[in-house]
Coordinates of C-alpha atoms in Angstrom, one line a residue:
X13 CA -19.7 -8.4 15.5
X14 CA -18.3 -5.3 14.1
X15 CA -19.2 -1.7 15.0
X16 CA -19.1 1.1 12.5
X17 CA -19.4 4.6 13.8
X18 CA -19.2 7.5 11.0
X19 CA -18.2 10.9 12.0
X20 CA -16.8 14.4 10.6
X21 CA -13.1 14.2 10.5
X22 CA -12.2 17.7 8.9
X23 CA -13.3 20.7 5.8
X24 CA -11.2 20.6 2.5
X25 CA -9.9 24.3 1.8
X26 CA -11.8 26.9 -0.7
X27 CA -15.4 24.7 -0.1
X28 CA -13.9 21.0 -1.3
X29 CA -16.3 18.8 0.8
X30 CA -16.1 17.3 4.0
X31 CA -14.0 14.5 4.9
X32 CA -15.7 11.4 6.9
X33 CA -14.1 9.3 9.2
X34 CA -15.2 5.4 9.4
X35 CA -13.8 3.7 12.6
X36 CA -14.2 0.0 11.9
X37 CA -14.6 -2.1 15.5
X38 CA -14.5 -5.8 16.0
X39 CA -13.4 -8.0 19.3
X40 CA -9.6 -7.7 18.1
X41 CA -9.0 -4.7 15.9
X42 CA -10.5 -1.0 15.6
X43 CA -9.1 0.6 12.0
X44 CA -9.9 4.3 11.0
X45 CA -10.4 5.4 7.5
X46 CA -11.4 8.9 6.6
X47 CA -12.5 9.7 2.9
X48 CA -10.0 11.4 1.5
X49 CA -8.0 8.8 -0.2
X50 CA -9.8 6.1 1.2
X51 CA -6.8 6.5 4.0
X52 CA -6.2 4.2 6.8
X53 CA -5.2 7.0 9.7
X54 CA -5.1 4.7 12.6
X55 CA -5.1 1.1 13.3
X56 CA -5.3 -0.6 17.1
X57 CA -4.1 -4.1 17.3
X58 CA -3.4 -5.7 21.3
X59 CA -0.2 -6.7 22.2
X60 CA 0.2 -10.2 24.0
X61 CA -0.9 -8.6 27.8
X62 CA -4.1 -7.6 25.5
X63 CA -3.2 -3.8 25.4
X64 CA -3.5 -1.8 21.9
X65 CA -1.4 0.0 20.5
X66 CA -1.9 2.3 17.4
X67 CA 0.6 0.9 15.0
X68 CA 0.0 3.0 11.4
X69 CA 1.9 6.4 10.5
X70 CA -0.1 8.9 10.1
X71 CA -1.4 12.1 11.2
X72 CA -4.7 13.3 13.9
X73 CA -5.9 16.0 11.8
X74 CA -6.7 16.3 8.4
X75 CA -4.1 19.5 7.7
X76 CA -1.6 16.4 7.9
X77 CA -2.6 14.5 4.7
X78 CA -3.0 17.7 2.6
X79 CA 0.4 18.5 3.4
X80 CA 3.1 16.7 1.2
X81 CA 3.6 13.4 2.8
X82 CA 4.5 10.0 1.5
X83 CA 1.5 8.7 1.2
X84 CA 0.4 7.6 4.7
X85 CA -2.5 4.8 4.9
X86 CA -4.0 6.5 1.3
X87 CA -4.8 4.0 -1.3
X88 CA -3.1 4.9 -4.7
X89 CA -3.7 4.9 -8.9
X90 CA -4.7 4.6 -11.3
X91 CA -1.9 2.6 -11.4
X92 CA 0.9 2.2 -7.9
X93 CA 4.8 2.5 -8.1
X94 CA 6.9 3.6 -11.1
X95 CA 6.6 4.2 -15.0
X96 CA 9.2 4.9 -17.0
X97 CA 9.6 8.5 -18.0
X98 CA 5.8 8.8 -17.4
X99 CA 4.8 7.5 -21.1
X100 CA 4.0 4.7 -22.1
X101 CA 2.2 3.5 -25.7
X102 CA -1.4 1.9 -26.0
X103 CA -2.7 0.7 -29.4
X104 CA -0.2 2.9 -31.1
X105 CA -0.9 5.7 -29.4
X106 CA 1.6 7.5 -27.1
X107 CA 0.2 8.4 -23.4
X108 CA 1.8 11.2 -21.0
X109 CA 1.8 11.0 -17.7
X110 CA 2.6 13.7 -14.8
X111 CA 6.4 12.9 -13.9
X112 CA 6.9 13.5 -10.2
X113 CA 9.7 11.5 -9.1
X114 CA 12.5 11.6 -10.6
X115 CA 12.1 11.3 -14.6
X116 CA 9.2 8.5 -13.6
X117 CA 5.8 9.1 -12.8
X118 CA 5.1 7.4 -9.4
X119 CA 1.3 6.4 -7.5
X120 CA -0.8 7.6 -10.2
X121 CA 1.0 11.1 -10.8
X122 CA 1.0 14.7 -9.3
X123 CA -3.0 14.2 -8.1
X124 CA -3.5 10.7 -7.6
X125 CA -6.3 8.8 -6.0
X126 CA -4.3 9.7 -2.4
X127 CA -5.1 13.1 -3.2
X128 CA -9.1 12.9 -3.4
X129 CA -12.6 13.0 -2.2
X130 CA -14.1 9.8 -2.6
X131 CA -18.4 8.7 -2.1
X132 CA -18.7 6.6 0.9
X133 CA -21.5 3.8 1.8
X134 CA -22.1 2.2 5.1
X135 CA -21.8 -1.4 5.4
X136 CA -22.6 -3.8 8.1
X137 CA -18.7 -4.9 8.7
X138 CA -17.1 -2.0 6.8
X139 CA -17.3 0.5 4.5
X140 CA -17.5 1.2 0.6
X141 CA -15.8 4.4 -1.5
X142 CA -16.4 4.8 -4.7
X143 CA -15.4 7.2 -7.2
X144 CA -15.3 8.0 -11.2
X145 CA -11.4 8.6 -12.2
X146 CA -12.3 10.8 -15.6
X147 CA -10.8 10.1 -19.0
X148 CA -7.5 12.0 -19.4
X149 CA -7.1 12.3 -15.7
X150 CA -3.5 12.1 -14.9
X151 CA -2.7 11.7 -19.2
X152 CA -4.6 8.3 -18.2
X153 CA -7.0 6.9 -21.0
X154 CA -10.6 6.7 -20.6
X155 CA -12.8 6.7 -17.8
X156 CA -12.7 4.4 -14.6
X157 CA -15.0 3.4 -12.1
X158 CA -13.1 2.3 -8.7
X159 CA -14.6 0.4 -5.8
X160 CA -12.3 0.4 -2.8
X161 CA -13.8 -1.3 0.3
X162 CA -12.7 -1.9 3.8
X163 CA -14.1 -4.7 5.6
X164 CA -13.2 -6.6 9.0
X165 CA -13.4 -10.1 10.2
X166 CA -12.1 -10.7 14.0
X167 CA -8.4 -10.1 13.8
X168 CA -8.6 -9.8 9.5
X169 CA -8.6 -5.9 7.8
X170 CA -9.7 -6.8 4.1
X171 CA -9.5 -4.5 1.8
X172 CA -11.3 -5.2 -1.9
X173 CA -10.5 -3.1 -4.6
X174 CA -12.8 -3.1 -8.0
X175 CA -12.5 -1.3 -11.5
X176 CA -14.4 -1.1 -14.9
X177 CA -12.8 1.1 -17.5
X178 CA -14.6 2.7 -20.4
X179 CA -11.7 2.4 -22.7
X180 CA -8.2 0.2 -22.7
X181 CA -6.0 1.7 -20.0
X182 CA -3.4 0.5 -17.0
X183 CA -4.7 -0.2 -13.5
X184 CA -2.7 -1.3 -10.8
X185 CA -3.7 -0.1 -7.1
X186 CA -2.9 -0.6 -3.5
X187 CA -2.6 0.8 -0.3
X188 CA 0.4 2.5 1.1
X189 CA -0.1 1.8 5.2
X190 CA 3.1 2.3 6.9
X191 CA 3.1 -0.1 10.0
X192 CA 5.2 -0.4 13.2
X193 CA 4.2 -3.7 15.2
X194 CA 5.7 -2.2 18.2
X195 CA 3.3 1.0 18.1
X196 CA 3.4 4.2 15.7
X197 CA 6.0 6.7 17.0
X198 CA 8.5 4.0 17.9
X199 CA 12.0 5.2 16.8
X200 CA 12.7 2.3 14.0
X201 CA 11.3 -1.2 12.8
X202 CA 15.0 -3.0 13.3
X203 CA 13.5 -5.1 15.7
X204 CA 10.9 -6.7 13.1
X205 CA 11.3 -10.3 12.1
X206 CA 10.1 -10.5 8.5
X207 CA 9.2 -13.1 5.9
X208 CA 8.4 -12.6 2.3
X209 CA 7.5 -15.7 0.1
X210 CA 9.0 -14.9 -3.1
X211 CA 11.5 -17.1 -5.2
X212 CA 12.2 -14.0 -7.4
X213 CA 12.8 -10.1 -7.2
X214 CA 12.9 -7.3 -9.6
X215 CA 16.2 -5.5 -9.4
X216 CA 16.4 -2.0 -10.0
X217 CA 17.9 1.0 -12.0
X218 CA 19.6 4.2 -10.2
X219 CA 15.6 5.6 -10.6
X220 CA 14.2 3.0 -8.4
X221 CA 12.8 1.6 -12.0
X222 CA 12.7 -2.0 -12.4
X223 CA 15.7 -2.9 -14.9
X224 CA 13.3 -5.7 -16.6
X225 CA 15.3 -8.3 -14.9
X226 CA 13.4 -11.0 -12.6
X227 CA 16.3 -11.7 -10.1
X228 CA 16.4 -15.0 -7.9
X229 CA 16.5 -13.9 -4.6
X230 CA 18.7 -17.4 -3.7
X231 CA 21.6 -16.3 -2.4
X232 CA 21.1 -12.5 -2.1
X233 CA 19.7 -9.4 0.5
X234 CA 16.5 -10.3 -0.7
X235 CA 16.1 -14.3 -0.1
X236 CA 13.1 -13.1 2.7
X237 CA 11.5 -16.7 2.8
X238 CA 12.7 -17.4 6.0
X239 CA 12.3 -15.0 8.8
X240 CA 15.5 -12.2 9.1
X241 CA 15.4 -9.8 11.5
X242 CA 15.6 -6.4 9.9
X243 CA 18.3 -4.4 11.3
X244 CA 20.9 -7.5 11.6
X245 CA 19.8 -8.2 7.8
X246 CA 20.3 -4.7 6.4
X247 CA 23.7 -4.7 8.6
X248 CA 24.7 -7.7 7.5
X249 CA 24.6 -6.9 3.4
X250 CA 25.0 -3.1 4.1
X251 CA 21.7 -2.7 3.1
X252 CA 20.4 1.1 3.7
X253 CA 16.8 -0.7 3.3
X254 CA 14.5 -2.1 0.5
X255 CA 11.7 -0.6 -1.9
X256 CA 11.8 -3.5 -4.1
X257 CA 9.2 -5.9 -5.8
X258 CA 8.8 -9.1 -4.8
X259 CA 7.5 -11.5 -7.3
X260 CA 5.0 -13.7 -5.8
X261 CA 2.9 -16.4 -7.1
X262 CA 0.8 -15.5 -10.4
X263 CA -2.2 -16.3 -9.3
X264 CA -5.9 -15.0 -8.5
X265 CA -6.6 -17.1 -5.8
X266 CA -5.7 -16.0 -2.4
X267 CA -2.1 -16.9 -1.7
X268 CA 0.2 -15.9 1.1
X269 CA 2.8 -13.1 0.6
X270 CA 4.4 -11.7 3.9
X271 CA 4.6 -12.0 7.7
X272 CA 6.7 -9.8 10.0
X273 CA 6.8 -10.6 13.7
X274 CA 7.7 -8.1 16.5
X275 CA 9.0 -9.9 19.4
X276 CA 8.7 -7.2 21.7
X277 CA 4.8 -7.1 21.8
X278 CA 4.3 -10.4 20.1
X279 CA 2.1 -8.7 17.5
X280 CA 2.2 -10.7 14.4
X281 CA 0.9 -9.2 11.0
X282 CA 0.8 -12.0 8.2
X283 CA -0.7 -10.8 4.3
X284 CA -2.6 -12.6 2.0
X285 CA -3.6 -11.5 -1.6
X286 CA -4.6 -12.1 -4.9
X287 CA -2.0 -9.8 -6.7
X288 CA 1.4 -11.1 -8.5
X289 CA 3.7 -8.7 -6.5
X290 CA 4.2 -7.0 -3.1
X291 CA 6.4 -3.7 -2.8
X292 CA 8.3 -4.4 0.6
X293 CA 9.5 -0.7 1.8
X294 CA 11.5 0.1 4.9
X295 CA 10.1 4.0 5.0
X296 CA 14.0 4.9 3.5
X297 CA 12.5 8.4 2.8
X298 CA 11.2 9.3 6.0
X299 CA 13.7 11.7 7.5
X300 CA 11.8 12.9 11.3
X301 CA 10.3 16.1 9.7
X302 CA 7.2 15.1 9.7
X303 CA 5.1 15.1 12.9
X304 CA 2.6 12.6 13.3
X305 CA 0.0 11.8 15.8
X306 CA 0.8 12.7 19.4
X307 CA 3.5 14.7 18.7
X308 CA 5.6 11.1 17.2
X309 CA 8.7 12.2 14.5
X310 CA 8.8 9.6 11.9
X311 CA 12.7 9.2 11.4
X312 CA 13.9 7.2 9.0
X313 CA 13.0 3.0 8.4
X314 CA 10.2 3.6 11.2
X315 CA 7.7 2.4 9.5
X316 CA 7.5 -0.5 7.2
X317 CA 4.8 -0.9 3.8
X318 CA 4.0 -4.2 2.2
X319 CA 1.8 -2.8 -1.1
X320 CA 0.5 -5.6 -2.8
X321 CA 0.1 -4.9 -6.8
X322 CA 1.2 -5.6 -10.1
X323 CA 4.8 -5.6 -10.7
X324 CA 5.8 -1.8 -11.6
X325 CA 6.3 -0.3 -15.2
X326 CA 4.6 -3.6 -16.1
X327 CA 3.0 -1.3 -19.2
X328 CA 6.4 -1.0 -20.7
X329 CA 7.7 -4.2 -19.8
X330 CA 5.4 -6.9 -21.9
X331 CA 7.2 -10.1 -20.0
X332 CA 5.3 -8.6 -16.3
X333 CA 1.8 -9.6 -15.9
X334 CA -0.5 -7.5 -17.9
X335 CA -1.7 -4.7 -16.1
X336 CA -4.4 -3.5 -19.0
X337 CA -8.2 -3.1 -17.8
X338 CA -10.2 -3.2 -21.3
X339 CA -13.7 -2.3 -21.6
X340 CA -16.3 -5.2 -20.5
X341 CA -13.7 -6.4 -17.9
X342 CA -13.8 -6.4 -14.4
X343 CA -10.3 -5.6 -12.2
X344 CA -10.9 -7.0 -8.7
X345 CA -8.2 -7.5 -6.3
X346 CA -7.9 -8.5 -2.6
X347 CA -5.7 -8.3 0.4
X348 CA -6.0 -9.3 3.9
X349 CA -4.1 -8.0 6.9
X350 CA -4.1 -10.5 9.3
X351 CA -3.2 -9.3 13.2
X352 CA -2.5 -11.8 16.2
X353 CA -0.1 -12.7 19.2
X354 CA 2.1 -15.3 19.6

């Protein structure tokens, strides 16, 4: 059985709306997920004596995610990571985007889907937000309907995202949920034992922009397919962390992508998804001067993200799987968190 309570979670400024809070309940997990963004704000899994801890980033009250912040729990597009130089060209036609990191446009620009009000509907297990993206928004092309809904199973969060698109344009999206298996507000994620099942990489410029390269990880920092513990690994190849694509099988059938395992707790988070590539980042950015719920600092690699997506600046890069929604298609995508103890 799950639960699903629906409350008032905080105002937008200057009369923007109200922002909803959905807290999710089954036997095993209870997830929160307020409407702006679609965001995952908190997320209680039970450790192996059967006590939960809170392990997203994140903040209590709403002021904290209109702040700048790297995206905590929000889900993000039109399309997630990198494009080079924010332009890219569709049917002969030459499309700007908003640059915001760097010379690249990154997460869907300077007001991405992280940074809006979206329509919720109740469901029995979970719930649905929907929104229209309009043509142009962002420089992007066309109009786009997005479904984003959050549903959960026992110990599974599954979250299904869905888009039509009134005229060509790129769609790629995800969520960003930074996780710490031994509870939110612990100092670092060294501890975490993680797995990645990828045969292949995509190394990177001095932007953080994919060089076009597909890499094998054999041999390398980034051969993840059998468990490394973090902190030895990144000491080990003088690593200062990852935010690197991982190529996974090309395939839209459910397929398994990651697990990380925190010995401490025994909490064990293990992703499935339908979606060629998986972002692995070790929260490199994060440098303690943000405060978080109950009064946590979140320093540097204390929080982990495994975004599940198409392979960034696939739209300038025509050997990546194709990341164009055309009109009459359907873009449907989904990834499962899977919590336990071992």
């Amino acid at each position: 059985m799950v639960s699903v309570t629906r409350t008032v979670f905080g105002e937008l400024p200057s009369g923007g709306g109200t922002v909803e809070k959905f807290q999710l309940q089954s036997d095993l997990l209870k997830v929160d997920i307020i409407s702006w963004g679609c965001t995952i704000t908190a997320l209680e899994v039970k450790d192996r004596q059967g006590k939960a801890s809170d392990v997203v980033l994140g903040f209590a009250e709403l002021e904290g995610y209109l702040q700048k912040q790297p995206y905590f729990g929000a889900v993000v597009g039109r399309v997630a990571n990198r494009i080079a130089k924010g332009t890219f060209t569709l049917d002969g036609k030459e499309y700007h985007l908003a640059v915001n990191n760097g010379p690249n446009s990154l997460h869907g620009g300077l007001k991405g889907f992280d940074k809006v009000l979206w329509t919720p509907q109740v469901l029995s297990n979970g719930v649905q937000f929907s929104r229209i993206s309009p043509a142009g928004e962002e420089g992007y092309p066309g109009e786009l309907k997005v479904w984003v809904t959050y549903t959960l199973d026992g110990g599974e969060l599954v979250i299904n995202f869905r888009a039509q698109a009134s005229q060509t344009t790129p769609v790629s999206l995800t969520n960003h949920a930074y996780f710490n298996l031994a509870g939110q507000g612990s100092p670092n994620i060294y501890d975490h034992e993680v797995t990645i099942e990828a045969d292949a990489y995509l190394p990177l410029n001095e932007t953080m922009l994919p060089t076009g390269d597909v890499a094998p990880v054999q041999g390398t920092a980034f051969d993840l397919r059998k468990p490394v513990q973090l902190g030895k690994h990144l000491r080990e190849f003088r690593l200062g962390g990852f935010d690197h694509n991982f190529c996974l099988k090309n395939s839209k059938e459910k397929h398994f992508c990651a697990r990380v395992y925190h010995a401490g707790s025994g909490r064990v988070l293990e992703v499935y998804t339908t979606q060629p590539g998986v972002q692995f980042y070790t929260g490199n950015f994060l440098n303690g001067t943000l405060k978080g719920k109950s009064g946590a600092i979140y320093p540097k690699h204390s929080g982990f993200c495994l975004e599940t997506q198409n392979w960034p600046d696939a739209i300038n890069q025509p050997h990546f799987p194709p990341v164009l929604l055309s009109p009459g298609e359907k873009y449907n995508h989904t990834t499962w968190f899977k919590f336990s103890v071992a």
